[in-house]
Coordinates of C-alpha atoms in Angstrom, one line a residue:
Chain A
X359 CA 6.4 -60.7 -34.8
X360 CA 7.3 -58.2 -37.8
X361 CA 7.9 -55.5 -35.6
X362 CA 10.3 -56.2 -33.0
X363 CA 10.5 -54.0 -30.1
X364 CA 14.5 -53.1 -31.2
X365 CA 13.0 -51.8 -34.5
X366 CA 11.2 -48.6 -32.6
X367 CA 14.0 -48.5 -29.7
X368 CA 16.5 -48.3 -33.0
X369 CA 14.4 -45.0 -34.3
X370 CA 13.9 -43.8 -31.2
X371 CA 15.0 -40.2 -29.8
X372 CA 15.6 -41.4 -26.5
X373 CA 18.1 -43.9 -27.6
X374 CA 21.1 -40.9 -28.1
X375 CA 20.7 -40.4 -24.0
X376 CA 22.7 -41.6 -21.2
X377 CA 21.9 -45.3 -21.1
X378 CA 22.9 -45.3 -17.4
X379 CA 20.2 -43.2 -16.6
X380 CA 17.6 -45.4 -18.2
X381 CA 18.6 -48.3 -16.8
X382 CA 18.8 -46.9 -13.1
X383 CA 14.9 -45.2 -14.2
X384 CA 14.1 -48.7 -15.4
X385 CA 15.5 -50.5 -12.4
X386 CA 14.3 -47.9 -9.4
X387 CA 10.6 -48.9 -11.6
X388 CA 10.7 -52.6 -11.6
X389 CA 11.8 -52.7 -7.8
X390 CA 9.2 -49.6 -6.6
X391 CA 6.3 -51.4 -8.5
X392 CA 7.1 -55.0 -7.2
X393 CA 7.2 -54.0 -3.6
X394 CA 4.8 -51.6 -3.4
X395 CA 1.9 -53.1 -1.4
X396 CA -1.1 -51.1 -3.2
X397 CA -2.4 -50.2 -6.6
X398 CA -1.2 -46.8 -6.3
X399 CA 2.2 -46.7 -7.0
X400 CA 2.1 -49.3 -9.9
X401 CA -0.4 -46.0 -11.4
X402 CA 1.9 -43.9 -10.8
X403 CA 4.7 -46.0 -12.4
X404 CA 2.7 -46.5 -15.3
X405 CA 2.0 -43.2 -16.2
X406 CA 4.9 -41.5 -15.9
X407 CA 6.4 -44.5 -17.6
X408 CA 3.8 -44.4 -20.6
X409 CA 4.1 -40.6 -20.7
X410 CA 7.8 -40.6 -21.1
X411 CA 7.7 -43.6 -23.9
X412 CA 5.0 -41.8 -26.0
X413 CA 6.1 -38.5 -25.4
X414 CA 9.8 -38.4 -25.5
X415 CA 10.3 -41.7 -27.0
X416 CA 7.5 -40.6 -29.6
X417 CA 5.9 -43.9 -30.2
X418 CA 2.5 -44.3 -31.8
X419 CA 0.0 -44.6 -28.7
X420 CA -1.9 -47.1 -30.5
X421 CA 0.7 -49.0 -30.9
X422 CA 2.0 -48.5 -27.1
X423 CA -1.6 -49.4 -25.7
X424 CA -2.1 -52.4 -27.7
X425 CA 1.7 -53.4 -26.3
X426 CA 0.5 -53.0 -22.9
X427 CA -2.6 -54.7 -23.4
X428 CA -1.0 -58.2 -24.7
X429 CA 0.4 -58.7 -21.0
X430 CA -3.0 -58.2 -19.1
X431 CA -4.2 -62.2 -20.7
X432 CA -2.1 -63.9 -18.6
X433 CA -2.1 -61.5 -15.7
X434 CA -6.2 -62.4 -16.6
X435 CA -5.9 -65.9 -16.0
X436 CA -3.3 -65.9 -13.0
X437 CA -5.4 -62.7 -11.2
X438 CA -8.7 -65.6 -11.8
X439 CA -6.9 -68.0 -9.4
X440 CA -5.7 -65.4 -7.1
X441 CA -9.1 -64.0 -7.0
X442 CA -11.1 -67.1 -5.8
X443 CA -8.3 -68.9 -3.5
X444 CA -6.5 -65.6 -1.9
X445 CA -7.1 -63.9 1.2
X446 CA -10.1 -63.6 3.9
X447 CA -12.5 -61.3 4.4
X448 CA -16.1 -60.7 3.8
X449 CA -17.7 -62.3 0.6
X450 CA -17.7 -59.9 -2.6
X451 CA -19.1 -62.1 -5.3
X452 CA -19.8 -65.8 -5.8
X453 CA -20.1 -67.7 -8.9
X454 CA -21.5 -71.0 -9.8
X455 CA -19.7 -73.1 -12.2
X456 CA -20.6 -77.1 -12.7
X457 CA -21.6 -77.0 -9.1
X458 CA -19.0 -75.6 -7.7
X459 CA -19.1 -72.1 -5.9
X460 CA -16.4 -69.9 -6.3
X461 CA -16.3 -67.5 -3.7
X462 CA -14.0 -64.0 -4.2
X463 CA -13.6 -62.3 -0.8
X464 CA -12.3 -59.3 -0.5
X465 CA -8.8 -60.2 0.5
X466 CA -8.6 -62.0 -3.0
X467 CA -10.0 -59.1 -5.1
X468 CA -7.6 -56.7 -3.3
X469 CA -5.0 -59.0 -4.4
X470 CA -6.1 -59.4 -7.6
X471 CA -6.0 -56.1 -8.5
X472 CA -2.6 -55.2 -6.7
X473 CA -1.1 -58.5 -9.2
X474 CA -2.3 -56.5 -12.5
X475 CA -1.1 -53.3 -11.3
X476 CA 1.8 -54.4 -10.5
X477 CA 1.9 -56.6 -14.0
X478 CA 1.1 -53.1 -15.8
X479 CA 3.4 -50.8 -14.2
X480 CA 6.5 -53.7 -14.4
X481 CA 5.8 -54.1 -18.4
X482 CA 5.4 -50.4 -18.3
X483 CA 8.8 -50.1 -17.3
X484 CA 10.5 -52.9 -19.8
X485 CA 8.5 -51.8 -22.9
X486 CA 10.3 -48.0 -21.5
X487 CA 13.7 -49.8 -22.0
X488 CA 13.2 -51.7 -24.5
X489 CA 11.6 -49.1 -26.7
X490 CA 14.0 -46.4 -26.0
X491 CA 17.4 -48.5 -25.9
X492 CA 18.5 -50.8 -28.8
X493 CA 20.1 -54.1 -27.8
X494 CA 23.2 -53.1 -28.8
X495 CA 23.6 -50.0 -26.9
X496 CA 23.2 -52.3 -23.6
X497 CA 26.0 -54.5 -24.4
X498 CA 28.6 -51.7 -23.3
X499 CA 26.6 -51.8 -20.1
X500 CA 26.9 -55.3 -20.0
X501 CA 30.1 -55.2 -20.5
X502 CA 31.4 -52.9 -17.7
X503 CA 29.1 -55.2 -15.4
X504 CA 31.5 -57.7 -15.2
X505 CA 29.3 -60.6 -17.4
X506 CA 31.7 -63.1 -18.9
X507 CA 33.0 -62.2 -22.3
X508 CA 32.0 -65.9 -23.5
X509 CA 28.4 -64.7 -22.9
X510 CA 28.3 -61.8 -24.5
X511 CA 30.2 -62.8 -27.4
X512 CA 27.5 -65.6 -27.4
X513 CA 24.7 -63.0 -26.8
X514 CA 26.4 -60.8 -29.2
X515 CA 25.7 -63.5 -31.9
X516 CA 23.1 -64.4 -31.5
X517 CA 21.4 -60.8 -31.5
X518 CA 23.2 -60.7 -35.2
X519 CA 21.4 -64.0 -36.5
X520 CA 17.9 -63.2 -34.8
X521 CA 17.0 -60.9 -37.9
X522 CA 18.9 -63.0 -40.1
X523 CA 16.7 -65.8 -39.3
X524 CA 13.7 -64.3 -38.5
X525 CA 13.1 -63.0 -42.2
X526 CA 14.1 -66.3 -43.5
X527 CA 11.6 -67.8 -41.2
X528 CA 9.1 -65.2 -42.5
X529 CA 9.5 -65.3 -46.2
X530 CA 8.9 -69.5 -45.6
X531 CA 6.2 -68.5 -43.7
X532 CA 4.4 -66.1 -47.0
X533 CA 5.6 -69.1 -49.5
X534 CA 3.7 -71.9 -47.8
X535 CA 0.5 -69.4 -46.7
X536 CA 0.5 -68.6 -50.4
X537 CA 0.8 -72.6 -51.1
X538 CA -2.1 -72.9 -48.6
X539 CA 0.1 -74.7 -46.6
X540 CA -1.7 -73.4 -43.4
X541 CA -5.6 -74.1 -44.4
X542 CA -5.9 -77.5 -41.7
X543 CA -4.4 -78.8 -38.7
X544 CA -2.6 -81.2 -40.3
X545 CA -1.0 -79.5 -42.9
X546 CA 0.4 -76.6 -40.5
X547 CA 1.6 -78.9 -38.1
X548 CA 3.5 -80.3 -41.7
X549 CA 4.6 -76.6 -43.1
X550 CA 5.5 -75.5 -39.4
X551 CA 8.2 -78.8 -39.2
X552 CA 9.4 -78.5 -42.7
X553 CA 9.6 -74.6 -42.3
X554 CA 11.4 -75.3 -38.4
X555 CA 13.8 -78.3 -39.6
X556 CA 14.9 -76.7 -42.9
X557 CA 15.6 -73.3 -40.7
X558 CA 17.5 -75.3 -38.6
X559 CA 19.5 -76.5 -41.2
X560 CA 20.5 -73.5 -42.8
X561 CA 21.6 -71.7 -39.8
X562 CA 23.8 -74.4 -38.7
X563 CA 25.6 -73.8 -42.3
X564 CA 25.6 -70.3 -41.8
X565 CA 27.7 -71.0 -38.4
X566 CA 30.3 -73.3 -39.9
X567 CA 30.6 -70.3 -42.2
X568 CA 30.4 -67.6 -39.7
X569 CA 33.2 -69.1 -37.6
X570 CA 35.2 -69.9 -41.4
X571 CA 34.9 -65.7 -41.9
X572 CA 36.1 -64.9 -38.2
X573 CA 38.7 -67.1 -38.5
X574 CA 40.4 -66.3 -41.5
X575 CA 39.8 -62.4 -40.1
X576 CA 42.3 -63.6 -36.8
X577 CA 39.1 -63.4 -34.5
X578 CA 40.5 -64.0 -30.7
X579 CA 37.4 -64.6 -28.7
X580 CA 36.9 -61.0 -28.4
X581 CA 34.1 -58.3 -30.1
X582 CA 35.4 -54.7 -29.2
X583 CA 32.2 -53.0 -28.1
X584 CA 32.3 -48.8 -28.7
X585 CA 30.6 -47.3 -26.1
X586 CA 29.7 -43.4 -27.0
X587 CA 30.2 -40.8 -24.4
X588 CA 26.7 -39.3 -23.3
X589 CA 26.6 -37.0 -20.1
X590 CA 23.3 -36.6 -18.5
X591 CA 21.8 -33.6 -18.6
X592 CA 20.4 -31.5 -16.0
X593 CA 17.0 -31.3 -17.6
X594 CA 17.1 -35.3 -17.3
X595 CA 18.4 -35.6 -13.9
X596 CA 15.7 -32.9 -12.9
X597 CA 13.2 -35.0 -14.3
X598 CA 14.6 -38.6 -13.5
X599 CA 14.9 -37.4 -9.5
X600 CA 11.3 -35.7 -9.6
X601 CA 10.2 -38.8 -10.4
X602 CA 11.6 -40.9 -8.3
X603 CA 11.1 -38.9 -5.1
X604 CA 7.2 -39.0 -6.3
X605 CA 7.6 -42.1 -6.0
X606 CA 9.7 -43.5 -2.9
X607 CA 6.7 -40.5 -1.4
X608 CA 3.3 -42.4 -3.1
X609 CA 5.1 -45.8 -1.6
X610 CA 5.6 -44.6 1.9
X611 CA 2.2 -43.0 2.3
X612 CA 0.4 -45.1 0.2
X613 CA 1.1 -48.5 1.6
X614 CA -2.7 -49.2 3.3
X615 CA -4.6 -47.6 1.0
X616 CA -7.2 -50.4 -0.3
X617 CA -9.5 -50.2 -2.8
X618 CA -12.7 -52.5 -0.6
Chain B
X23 CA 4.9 -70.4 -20.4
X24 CA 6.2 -67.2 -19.3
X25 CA 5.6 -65.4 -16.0
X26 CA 4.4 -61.7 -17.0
X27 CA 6.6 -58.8 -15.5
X28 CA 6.0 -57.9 -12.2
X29 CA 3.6 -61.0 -11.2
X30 CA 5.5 -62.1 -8.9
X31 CA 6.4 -60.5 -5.0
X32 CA 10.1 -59.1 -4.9
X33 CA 10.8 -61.9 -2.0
X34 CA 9.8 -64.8 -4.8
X35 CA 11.8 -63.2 -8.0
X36 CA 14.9 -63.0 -5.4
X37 CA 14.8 -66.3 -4.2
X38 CA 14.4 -68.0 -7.9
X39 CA 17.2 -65.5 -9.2
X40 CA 19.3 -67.2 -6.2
X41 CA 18.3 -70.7 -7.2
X42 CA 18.8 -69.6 -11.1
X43 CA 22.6 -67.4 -11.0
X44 CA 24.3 -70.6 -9.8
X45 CA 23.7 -73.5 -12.4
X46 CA 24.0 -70.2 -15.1
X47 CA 27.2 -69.8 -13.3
X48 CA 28.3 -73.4 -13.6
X49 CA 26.5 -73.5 -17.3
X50 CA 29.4 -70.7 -18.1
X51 CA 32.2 -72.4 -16.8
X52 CA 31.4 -75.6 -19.1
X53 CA 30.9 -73.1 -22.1
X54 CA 34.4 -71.6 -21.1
X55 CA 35.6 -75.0 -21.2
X56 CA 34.3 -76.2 -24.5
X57 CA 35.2 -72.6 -26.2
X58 CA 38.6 -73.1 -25.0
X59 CA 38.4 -76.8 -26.6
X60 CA 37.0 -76.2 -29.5
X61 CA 36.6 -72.2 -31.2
X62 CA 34.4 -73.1 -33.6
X63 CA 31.4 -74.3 -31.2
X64 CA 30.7 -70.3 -30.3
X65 CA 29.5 -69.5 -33.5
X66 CA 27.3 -72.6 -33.8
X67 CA 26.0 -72.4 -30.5
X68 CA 24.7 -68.7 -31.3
X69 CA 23.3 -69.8 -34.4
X70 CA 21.5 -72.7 -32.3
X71 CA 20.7 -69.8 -29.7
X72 CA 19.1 -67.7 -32.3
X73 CA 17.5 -70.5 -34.1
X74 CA 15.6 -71.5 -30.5
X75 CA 14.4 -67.6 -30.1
X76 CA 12.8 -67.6 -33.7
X77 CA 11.3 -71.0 -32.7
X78 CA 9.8 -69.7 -30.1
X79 CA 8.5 -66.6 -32.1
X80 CA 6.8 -68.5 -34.1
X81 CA 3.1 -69.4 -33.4
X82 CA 2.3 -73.2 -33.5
X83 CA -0.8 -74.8 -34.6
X84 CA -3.1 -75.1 -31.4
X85 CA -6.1 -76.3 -30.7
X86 CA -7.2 -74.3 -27.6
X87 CA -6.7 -71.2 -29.7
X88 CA -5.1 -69.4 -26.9
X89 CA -1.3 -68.0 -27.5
X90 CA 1.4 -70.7 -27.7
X91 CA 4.4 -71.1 -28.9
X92 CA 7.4 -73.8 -28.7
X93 CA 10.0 -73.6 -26.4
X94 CA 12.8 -75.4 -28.3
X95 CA 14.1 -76.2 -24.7
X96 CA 14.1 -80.0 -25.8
X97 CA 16.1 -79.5 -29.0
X98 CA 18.4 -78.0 -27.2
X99 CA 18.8 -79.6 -24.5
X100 CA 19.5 -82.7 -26.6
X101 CA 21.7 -81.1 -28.8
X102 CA 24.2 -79.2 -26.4
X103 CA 22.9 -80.9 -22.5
X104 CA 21.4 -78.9 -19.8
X105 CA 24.5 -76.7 -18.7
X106 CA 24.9 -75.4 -21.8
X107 CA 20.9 -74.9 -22.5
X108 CA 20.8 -72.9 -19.4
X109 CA 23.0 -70.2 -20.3
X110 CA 21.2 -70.1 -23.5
X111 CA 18.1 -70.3 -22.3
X112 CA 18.5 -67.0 -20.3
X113 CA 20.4 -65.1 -22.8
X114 CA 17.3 -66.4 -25.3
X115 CA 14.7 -65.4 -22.2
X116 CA 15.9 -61.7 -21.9
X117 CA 15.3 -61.3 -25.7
X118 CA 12.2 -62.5 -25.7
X119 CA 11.6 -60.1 -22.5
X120 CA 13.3 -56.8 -24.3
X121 CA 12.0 -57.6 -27.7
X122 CA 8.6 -59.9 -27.9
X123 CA 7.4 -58.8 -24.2
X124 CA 7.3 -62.3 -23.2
X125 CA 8.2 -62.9 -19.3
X126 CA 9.8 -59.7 -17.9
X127 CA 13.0 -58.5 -15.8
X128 CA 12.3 -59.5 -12.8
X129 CA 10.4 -63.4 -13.3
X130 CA 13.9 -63.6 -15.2
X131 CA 14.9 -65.7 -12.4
X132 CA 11.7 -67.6 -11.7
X133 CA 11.2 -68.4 -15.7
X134 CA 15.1 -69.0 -16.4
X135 CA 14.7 -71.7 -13.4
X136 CA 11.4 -73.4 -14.9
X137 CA 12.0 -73.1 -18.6
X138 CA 15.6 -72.8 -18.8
X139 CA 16.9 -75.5 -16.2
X140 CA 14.2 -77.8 -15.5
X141 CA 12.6 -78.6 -18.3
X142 CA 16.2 -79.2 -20.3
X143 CA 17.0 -81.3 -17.2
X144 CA 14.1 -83.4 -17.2
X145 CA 14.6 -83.6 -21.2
X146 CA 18.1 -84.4 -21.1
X147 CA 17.7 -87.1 -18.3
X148 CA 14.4 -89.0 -20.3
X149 CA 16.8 -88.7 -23.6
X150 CA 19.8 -90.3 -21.7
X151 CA 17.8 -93.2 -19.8
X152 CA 15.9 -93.6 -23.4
X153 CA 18.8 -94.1 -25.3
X154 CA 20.2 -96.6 -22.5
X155 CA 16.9 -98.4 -22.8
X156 CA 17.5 -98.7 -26.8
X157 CA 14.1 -97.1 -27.6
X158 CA 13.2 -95.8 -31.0
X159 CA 15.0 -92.8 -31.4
X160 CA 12.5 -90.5 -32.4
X161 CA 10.0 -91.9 -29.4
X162 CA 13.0 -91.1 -27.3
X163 CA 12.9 -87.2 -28.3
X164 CA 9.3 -87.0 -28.7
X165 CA 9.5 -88.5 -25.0
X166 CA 12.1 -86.2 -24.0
X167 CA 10.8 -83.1 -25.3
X168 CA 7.2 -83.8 -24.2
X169 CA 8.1 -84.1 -20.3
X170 CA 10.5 -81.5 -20.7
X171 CA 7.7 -78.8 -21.6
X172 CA 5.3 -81.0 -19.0
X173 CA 8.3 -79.9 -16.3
X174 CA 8.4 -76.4 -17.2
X175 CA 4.8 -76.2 -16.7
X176 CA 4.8 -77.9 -13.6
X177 CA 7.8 -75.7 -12.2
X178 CA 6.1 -72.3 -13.5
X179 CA 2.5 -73.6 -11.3
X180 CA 4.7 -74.4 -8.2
X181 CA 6.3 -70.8 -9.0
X182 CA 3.2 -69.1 -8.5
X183 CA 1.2 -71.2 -6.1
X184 CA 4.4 -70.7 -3.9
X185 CA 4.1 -67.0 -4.1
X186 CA 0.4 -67.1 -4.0
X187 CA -0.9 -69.9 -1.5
X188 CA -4.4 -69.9 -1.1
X189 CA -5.9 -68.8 1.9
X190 CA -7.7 -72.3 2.1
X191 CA -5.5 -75.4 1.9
X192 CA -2.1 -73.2 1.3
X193 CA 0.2 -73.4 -1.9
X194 CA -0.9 -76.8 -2.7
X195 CA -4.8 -75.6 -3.2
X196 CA -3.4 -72.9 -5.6
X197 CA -1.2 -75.3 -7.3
X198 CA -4.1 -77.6 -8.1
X199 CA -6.0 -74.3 -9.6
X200 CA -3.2 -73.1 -11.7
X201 CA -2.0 -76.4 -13.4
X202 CA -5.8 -77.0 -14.1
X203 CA -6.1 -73.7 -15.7
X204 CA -2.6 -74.3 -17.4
X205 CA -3.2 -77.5 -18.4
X206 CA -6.1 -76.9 -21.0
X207 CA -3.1 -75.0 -23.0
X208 CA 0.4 -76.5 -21.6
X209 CA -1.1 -80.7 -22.5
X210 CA -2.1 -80.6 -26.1
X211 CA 0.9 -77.8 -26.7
X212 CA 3.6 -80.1 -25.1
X213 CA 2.8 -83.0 -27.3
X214 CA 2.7 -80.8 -30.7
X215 CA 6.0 -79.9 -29.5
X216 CA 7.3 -83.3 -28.9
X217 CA 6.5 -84.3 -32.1
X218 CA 8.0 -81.3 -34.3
X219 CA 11.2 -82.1 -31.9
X220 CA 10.8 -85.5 -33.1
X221 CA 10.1 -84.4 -36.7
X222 CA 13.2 -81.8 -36.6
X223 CA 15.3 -84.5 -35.9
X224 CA 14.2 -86.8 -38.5
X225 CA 15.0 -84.2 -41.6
X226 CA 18.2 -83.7 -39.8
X227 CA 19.2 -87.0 -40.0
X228 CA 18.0 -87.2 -43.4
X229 CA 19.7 -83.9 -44.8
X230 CA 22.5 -83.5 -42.4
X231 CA 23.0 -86.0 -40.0
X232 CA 27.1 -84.8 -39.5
X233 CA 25.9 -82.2 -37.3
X234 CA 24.5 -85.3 -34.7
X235 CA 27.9 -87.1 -35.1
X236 CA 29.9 -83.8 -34.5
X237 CA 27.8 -83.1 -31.5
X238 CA 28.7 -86.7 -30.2
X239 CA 24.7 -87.6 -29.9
X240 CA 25.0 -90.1 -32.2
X241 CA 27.8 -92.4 -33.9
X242 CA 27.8 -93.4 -37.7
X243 CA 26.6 -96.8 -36.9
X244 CA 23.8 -95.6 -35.3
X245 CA 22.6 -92.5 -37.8
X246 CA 22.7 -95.8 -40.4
X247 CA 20.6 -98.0 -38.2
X248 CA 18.1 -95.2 -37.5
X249 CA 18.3 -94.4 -41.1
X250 CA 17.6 -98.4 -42.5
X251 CA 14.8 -98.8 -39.5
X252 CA 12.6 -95.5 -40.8
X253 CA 13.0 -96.7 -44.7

């Protein structure tokens, strides 16, 4: 929780490009991969998604495969149910557990397998976003959307005081690991509602001061949001339009394909 | 308890979007309302939104070992009501999605519905019908945020035995094996949670109970009974 994903989407080189165009990439992803009806596409998704976050985005890959890893525990457990109460078919394995047997037939693997692609290739395409396009890039987007200004005034705010807090909350955290505040249950459970409470506190005073600052400063309801001018270029559109015709082609010819 | 990116079929994330967009729509329309009232509340409820996100970042003590965090739906719910708490709830969801990789883009809907409507609901209701009942205060949030995660998890098993009904016994075979596997985690996890509510609510109290009385949750007469009763 150090690292936020807006920390490498801040330094990244794909943030100075058209923000449209990532979204619509983003979107045209998430849509493709949660309609598609086998493992292919997701793959396909996923790797050209991966590629372009490591490779133009230049992110560690260490760092980007252990991202995409986190997901795939509670893809694990869902897929486990899927696996043994989904679909027909012939038998594929059995287990025994306290005298039950769990039978996975092939419908259920199929489907098990299609869930975690489709898992991948969907975080594949929000880790793209949110590692290429800082928060406050999208609010401009937002914006011309037609979202209520109350939200994204709200939104707005709250973005600010996530960082504020989130190091307060940290350097609590250090001072009570350092006080071995953490060693039991007992005494976690203590730190974690002294640290949550006294957090709570403080940013409530830091609101009645916030709204003492915009006041005095003749604040109207309304944040003015710049949003810089970024044509897309053909190199990108070229690239954006191979991609997705790759795609909308793996879909449509794809579709049976099993992998039992 | 987060559905991952992409778990769900396009047909499910549309329908809970549609079931989600209008009590966000109607939790805007109050927010307009209370802004209008009073200006101040904006910055306190984004300091209360921001709050609830690094609540939720935070890892809690657990005894199963497995990933868990708190929701902070209760508190809020408590604090600002359930229209209110769904509008934050989503705005704090799509953080969590774009910075933490928790839920994803298109469960927005599905996880906004479980974890940002339901479970303040069923919160908010158990805190009202508590306080009627003149129950200890703190039971009554340690009640009220308890059932409230207990709801969420309940809502986020029906989410996904809907979508994936077994082929045996339909959705309400799944449902059975999801809460069960849930439930090892989501029990124990609801009732730490219950009681840091509980606790949070206590130091408030103690350090700055004029944030309850500005909030209307409690009068003066009853921050000094609760006060007298717990010394």
């Amino acid at each position: 929780m150090n690292n936020l994903l807006d920390d490498y989407a801040l330094a990244s080189p794909l943030r100075h490009h058209n923000n449209w165009l990532k979204l619509i990439i983003v979107a045209f992803g998430l849509l493709v991969g949660v309609s598609s009806s086998s493992p292919v596409t997701p793959l396909f998704i996923t790797l050209s998604m991966g590629f372009a976050t490591v490779f133009f985005g230049k992110i560690p890959l260490t760092f980007y495969l252990k991202l995409v890893l986190l997901p795939l525990g509670f893809a694990a457990v869902g897929s486990v149910v899927i696996l043994f109460f989904f679909g027909t078919g012939c038998e594929v394995f059995s287990l025994e557990i306290l005298g039950y047997r769990l039978v996975a037939n092939a419908g259920g693997v199929e489907m098990a397998i299609l869930i975690v692609s489709r898992t991948v290739s969907g975080m594949s395409c929000v880790f793209f976003l949110a590692l290429s396009t800082p928060m406050i890039e999208l609010f401009a987007v937002v914006k011309r959307l037609g979202i209520p200004d109350s939200v994204i005034e709200l939104a707005m705010l709250m973005y600010r005081y996530i960082f504020l807090f989130l190091d307060v909350a940290m350097s609590i955290k250090y001072a009570q690991t350092t006080r071995l505040g953490y060693t039991s249950f007992r005494r976690s459970v203590y730190s974690i509602v002294m640290l949550a409470s006294t957090l709570f506190i403080r940013s409530w005073e830091q609101g009645e001061k916030l709204y003492i600052a915009m006041d005095s400063r003749c604040y109207d309801g309304k944040f003015t949001v710049f949003e810089s001018r970024r044509p897309i270029r053909t190199p990108e559109a070229v690239l954006a339009s191979v991609y997705v015709i790759l795609a909308i082609v793996l879909l449509r010819f794809t579709g049976n394909i099993g992998i039992i | 308890m987060h559905i991952m990116e992409g778990f769900l079929p396009g047909l499910w994330c549309l329908i809970w979007f549609a079931l989600s967009i209008p009590v966000i729509a109607y939790g805007i329309y109050k927010l307009n309302k209370l802004v209008g009232e009073r200006r101040d509340i904006l910055p306190l409820l984004a300091v209360a939104g921001a709050f609830i996100f690094v609540l939720s970042a935070l890892k809690l003590p657990s005894v199963t070992g497995s990933c868990s965090h708190p929701t902070g739906t209760g508190l809020a719910a408590i604090l600002f009501g359930p229209a209110i708490t769904a509008v934050l709830g989503a705005i704090v969801l799509l953080y969590q999605a774009l910075f933490l990789a928790h839920g994803g883009l298109t469960t927005l809907g599905a996880n906004v519905f479980s974890m940002g409507i339901v479970g303040p609901v069923v919160a908010y209701v158990i805190y009202k019908a508590g306080m009627k009942m003149n129950l200890n205060f703190y039971v009554v949030v340690f009640l009220a945020a308890t059932f409230g995660d207990w709801a969420t998890y309940v809502v986020t098993s029906i989410e996904l035995a809907l979508a994936f009904p077994a082929a045996a016994g339909g959705s309400l075979t799944s449902f059975k094996a999801f809460a069960a596997i849930f439930a090892t985690t989501q029990v124990p996890l609801a009732i730490i949670e219950g009681a840091l509510t509980a606790l949070i609510f206590k130091y408030i109290i103690q350090v700055k109970e004029d944030v309850l009385v500005e909030l209307h949750i409690l009068t003066g007469d009853a921050v000094r009974k609760i006060r007298g009763s717990a010394a």
